[in-house]
C-alpha atoms as an extended CHARMM CRD file, in Angstrom:
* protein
*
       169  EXT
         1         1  UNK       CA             51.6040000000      -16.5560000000       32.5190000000  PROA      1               0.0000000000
         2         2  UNK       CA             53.1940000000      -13.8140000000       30.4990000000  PROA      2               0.0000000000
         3         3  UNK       CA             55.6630000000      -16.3930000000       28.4800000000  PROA      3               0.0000000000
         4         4  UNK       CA             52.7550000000      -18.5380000000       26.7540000000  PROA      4               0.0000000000
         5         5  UNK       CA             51.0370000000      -15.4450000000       26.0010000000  PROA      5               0.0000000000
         6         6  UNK       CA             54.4850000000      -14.3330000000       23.8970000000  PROA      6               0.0000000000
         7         7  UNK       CA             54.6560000000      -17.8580000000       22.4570000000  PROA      7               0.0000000000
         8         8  UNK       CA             51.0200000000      -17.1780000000       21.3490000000  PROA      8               0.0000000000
         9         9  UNK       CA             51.6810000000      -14.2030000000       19.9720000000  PROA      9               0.0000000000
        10        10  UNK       CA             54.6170000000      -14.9790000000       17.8780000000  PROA      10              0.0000000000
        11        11  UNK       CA             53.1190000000      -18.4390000000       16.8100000000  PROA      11              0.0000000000
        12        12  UNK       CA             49.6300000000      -16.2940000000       15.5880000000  PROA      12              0.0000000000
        13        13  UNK       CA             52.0240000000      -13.9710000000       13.6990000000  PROA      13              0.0000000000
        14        14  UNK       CA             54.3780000000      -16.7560000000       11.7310000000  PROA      14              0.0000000000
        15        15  UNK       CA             50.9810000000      -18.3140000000       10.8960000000  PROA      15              0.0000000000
        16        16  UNK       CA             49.1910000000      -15.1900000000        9.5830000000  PROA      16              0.0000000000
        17        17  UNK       CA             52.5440000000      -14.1080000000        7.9570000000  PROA      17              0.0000000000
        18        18  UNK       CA             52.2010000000      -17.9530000000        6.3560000000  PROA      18              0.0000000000
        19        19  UNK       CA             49.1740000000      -17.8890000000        5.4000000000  PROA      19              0.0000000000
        20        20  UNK       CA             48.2580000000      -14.2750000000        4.4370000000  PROA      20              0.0000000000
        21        21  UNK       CA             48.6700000000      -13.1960000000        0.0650000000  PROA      21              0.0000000000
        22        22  UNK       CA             52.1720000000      -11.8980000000       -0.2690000000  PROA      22              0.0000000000
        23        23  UNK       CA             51.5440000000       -8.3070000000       -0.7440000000  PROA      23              0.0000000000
        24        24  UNK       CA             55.2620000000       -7.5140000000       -1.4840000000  PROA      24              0.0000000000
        25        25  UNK       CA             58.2980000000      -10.0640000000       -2.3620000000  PROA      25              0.0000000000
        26        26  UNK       CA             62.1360000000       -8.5660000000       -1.8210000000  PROA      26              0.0000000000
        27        27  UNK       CA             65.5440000000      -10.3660000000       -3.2430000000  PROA      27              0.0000000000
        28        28  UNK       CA             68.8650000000       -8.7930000000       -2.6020000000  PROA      28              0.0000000000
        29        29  UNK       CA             70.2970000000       -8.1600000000       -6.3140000000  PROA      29              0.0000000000
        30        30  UNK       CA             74.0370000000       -7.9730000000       -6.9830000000  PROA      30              0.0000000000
        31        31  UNK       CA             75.6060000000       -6.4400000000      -10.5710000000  PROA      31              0.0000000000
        32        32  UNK       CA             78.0280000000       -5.8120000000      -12.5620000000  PROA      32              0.0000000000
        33        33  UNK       CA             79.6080000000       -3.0750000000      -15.2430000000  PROA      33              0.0000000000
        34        34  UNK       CA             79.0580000000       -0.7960000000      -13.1470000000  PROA      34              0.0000000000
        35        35  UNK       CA             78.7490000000       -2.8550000000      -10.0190000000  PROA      35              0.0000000000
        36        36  UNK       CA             75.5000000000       -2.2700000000       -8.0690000000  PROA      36              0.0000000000
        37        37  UNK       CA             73.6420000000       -3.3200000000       -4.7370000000  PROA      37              0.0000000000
        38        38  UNK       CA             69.7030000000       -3.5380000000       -4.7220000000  PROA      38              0.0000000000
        39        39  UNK       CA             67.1890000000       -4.0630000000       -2.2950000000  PROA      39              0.0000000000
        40        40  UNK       CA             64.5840000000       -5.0160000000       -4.9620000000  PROA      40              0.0000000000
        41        41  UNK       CA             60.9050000000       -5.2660000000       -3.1740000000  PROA      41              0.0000000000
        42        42  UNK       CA             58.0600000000       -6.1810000000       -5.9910000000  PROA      42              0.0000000000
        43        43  UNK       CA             55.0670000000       -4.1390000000       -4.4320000000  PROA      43              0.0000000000
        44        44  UNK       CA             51.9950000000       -6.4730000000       -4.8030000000  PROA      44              0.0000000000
        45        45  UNK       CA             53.7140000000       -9.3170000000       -5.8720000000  PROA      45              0.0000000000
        46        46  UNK       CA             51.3980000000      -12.4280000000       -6.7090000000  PROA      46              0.0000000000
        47        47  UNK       CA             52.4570000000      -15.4750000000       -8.2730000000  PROA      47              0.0000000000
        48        48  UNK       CA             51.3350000000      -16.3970000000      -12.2680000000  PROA      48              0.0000000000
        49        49  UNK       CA             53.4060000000      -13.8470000000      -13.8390000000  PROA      49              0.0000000000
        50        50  UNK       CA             54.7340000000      -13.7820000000      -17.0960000000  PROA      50              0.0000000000
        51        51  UNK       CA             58.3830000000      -14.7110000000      -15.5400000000  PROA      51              0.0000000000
        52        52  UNK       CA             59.7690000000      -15.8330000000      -11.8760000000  PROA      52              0.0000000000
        53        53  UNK       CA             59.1950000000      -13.0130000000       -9.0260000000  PROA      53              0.0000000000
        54        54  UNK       CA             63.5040000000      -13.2050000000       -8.7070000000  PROA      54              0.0000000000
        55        55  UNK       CA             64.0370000000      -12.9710000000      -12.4800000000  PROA      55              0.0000000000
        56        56  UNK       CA             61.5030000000      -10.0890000000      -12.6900000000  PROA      56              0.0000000000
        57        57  UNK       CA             63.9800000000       -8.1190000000      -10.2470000000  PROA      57              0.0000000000
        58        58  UNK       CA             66.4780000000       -9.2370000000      -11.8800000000  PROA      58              0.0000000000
        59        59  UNK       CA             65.9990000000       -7.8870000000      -15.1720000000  PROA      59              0.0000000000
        60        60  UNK       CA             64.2290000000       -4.7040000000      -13.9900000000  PROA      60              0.0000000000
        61        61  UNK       CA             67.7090000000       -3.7980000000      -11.9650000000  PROA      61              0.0000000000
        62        62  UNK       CA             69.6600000000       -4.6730000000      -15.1560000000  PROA      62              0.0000000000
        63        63  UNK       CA             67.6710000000       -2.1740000000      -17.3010000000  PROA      63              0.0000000000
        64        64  UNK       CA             67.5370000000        0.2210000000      -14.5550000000  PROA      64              0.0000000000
        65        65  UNK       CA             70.8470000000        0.9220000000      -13.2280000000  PROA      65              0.0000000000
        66        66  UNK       CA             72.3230000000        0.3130000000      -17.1000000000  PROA      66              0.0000000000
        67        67  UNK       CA             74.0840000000       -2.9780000000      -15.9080000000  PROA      67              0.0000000000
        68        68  UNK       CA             75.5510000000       -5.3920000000      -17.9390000000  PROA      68              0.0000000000
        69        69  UNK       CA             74.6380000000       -8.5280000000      -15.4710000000  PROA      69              0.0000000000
        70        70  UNK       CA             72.6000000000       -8.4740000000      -12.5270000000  PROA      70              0.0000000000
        71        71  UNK       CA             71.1400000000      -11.6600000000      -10.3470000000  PROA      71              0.0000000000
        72        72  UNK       CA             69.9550000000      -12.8310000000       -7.1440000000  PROA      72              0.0000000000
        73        73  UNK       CA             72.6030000000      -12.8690000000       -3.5020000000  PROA      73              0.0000000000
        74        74  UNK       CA             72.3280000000      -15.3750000000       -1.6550000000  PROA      74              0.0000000000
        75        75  UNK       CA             71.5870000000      -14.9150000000        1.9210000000  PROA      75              0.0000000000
        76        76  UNK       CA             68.9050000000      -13.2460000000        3.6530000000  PROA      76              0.0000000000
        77        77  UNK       CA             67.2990000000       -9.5470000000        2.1760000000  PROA      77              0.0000000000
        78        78  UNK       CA             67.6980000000       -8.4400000000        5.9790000000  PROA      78              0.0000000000
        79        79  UNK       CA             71.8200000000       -8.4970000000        5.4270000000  PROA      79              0.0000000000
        80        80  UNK       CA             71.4350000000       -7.0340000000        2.3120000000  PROA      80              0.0000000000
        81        81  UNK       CA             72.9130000000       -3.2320000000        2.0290000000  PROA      81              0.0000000000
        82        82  UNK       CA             71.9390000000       -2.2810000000       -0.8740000000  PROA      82              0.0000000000
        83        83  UNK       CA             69.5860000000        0.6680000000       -1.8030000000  PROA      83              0.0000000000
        84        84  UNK       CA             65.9780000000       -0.2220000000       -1.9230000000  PROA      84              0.0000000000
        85        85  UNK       CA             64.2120000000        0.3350000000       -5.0570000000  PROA      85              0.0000000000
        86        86  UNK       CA             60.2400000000       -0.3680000000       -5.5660000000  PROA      86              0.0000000000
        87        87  UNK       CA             58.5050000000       -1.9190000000       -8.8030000000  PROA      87              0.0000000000
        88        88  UNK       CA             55.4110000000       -2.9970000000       -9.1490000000  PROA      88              0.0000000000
        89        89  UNK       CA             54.4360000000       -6.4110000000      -10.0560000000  PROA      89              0.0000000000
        90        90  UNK       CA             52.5760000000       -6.9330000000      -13.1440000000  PROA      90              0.0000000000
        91        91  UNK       CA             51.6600000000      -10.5370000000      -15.1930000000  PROA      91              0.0000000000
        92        92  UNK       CA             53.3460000000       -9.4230000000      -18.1280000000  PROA      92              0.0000000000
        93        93  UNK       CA             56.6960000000       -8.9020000000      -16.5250000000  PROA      93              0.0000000000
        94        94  UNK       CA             58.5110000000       -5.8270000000      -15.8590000000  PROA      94              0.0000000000
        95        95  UNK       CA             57.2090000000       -1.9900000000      -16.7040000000  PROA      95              0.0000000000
        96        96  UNK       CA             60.0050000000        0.1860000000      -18.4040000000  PROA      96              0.0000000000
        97        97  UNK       CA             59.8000000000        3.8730000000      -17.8340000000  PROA      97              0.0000000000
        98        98  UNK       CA             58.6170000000        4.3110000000      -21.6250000000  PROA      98              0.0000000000
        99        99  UNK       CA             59.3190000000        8.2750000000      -22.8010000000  PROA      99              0.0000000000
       100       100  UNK       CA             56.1270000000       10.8460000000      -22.7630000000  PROA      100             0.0000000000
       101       101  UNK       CA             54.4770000000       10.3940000000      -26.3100000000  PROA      101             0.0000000000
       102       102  UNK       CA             55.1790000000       12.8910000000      -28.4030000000  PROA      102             0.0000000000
       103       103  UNK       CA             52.5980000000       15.2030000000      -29.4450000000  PROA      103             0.0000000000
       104       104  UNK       CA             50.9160000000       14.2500000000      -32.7540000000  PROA      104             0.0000000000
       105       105  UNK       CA             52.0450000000       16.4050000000      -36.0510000000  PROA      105             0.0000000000
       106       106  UNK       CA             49.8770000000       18.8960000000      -37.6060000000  PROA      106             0.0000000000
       107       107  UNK       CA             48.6220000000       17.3360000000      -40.6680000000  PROA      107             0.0000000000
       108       108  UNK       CA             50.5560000000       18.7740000000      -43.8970000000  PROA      108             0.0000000000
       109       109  UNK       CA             49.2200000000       21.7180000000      -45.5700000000  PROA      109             0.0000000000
       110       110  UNK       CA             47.8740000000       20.3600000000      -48.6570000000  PROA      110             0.0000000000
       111       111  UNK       CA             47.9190000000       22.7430000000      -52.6530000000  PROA      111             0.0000000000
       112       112  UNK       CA             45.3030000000       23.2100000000      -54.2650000000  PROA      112             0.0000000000
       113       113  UNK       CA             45.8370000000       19.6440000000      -56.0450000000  PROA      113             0.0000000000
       114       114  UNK       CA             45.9640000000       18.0000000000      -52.4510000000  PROA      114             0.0000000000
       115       115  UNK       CA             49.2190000000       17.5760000000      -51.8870000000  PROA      115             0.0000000000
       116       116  UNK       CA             51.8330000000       19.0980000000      -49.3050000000  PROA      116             0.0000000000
       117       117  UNK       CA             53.7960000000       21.7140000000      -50.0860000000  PROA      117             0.0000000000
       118       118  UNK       CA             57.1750000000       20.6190000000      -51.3370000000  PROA      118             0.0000000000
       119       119  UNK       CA             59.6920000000       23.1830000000      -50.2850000000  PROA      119             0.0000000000
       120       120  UNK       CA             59.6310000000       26.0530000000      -47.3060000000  PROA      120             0.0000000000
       121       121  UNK       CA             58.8400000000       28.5890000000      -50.3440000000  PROA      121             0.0000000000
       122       122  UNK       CA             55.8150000000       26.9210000000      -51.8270000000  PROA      122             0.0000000000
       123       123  UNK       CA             54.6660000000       26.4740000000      -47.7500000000  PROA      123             0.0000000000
       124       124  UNK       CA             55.3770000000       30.4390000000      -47.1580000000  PROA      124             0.0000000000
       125       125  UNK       CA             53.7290000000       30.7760000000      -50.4540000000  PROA      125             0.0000000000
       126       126  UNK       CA             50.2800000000       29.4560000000      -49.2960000000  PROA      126             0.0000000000
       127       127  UNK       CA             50.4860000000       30.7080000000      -45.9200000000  PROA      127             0.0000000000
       128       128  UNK       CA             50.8240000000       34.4890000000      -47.0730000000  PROA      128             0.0000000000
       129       129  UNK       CA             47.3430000000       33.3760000000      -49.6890000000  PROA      129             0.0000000000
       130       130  UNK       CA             46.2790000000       31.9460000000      -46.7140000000  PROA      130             0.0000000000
       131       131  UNK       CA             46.7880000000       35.1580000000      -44.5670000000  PROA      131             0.0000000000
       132       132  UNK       CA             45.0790000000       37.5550000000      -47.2690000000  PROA      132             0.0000000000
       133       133  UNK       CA             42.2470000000       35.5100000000      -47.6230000000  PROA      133             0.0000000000
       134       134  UNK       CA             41.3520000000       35.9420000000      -43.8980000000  PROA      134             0.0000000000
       135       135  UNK       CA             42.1130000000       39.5700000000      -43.8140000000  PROA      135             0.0000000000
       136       136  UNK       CA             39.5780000000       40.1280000000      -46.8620000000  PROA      136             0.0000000000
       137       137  UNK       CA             36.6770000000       38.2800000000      -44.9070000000  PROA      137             0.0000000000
       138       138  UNK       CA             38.0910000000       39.9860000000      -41.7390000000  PROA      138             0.0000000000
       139       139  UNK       CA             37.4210000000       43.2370000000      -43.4730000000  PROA      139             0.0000000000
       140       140  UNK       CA             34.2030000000       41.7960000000      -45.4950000000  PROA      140             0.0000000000
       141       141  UNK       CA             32.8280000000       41.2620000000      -41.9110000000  PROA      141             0.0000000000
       142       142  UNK       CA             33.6840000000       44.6250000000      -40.5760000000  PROA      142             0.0000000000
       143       143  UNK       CA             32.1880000000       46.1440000000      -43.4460000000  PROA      143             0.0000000000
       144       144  UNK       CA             28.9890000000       44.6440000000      -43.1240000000  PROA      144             0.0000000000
       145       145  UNK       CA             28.6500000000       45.2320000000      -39.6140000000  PROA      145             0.0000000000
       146       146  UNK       CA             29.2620000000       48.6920000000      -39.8310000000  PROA      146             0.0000000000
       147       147  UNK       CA             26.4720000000       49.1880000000      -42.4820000000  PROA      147             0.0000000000
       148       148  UNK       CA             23.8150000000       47.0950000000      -39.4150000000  PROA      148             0.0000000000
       149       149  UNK       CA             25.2730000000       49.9110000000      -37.0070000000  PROA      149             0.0000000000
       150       150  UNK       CA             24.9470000000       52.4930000000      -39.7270000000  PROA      150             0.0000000000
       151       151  UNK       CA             20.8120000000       51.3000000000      -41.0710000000  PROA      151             0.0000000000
       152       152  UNK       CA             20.0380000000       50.6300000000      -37.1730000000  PROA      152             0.0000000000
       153       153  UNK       CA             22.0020000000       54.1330000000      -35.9700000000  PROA      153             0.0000000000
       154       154  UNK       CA             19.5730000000       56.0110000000      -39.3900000000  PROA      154             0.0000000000
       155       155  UNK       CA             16.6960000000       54.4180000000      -37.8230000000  PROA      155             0.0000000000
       156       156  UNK       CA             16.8570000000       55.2940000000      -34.3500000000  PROA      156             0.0000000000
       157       157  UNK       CA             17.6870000000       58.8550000000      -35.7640000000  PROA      157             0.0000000000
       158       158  UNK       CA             14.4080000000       58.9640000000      -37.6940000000  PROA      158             0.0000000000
       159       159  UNK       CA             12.4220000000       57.0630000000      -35.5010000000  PROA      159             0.0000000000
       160       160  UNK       CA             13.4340000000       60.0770000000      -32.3490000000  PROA      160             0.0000000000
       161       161  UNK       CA             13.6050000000       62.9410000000      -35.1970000000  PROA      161             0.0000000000
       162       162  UNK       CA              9.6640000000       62.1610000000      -35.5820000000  PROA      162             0.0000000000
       163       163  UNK       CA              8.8600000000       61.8060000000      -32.1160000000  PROA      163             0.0000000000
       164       164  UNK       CA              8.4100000000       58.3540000000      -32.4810000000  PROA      164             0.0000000000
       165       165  UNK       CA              5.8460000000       58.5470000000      -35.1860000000  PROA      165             0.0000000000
       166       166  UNK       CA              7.8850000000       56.4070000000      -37.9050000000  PROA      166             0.0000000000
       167       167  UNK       CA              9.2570000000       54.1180000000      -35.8860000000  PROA      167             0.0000000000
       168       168  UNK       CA              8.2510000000       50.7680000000      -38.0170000000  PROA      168             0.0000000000
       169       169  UNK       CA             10.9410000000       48.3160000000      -38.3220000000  PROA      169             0.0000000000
């Protein structure tokens, strides 16, 4: 009783392993200059890609690990010692780690005729114009804040000198 349960078993598990999607794909890869052993497993791996599911490895573990020439062992992955790296499948073929973007540039300063600075000096130049025209509205500002304190202060003065009999305004 137990053994055609077992036969059951492993015959329901070949069949759903058969017919199931692939949801990862391995290939033992072997290189060369500097010689390298990969486990390559292609996580999500469906077929219609923009190249072959081995070739995809293939290349990836070239560009990778700096190899000169990489392709696919024979045998089976399970004898395979190499270490295991992970990519993910894609239809347009392998991802490269691309570098962070760089931060966009500041626009140029731009003179008074539009156009940037041409040397450090003009550029210090128009940053020190630059500096003394905010320090002038700066102090502008100041200035006419202090004279609302100063009118509102003269009012309040008046308005509790007269006990509170000119208080308009």
């Amino acid at each position: 009783m137990r053994r055609p349960a077992l036969v059951l078993l492993c015959a329901a598990s070949v069949w759903g392993a058969a017919t199931g999607s692939a949801s990862a794909q391995e290939y033992c890869i072997a290189c060369t200059d500097p010689p390298g052993l990969y486990r390559c497993i292609i996580e999500g791996a469906r077929p219609g890609g923009a190249q072959p599911l081995p070739m995809l490895c293939v290349t990836t573990m070239a560009k990778q690990g700096g190899h000169a020439r990489c392709s696919v062992k024979s045998g089976t992955v399970f004898e395979c010692d190499g270490q295991i790296k992970r990519i993910p499948w894609t239809a347009e073929g392998p991802q490269e780690s691309a570098p962070a973007p760089k931060p966009a540039a500041p626009p140029a300063k731009r003179d008074a005729d539009g156009q940037p600075p041409k040397t450090m000096v003009d550029l210090a130049k128009k940053t020190d114009r630059n500096i003394k025209d905010v320090n002038k509205n700066f102090k502008e500002s100041i200035n006419e804040t202090n004279q609302a304190i100063g009118k509102a202060a003269k009012k309040t003065w008046t308005c509790l000198t007269s006990f509170f009999t000119q208080c308009k305004n």
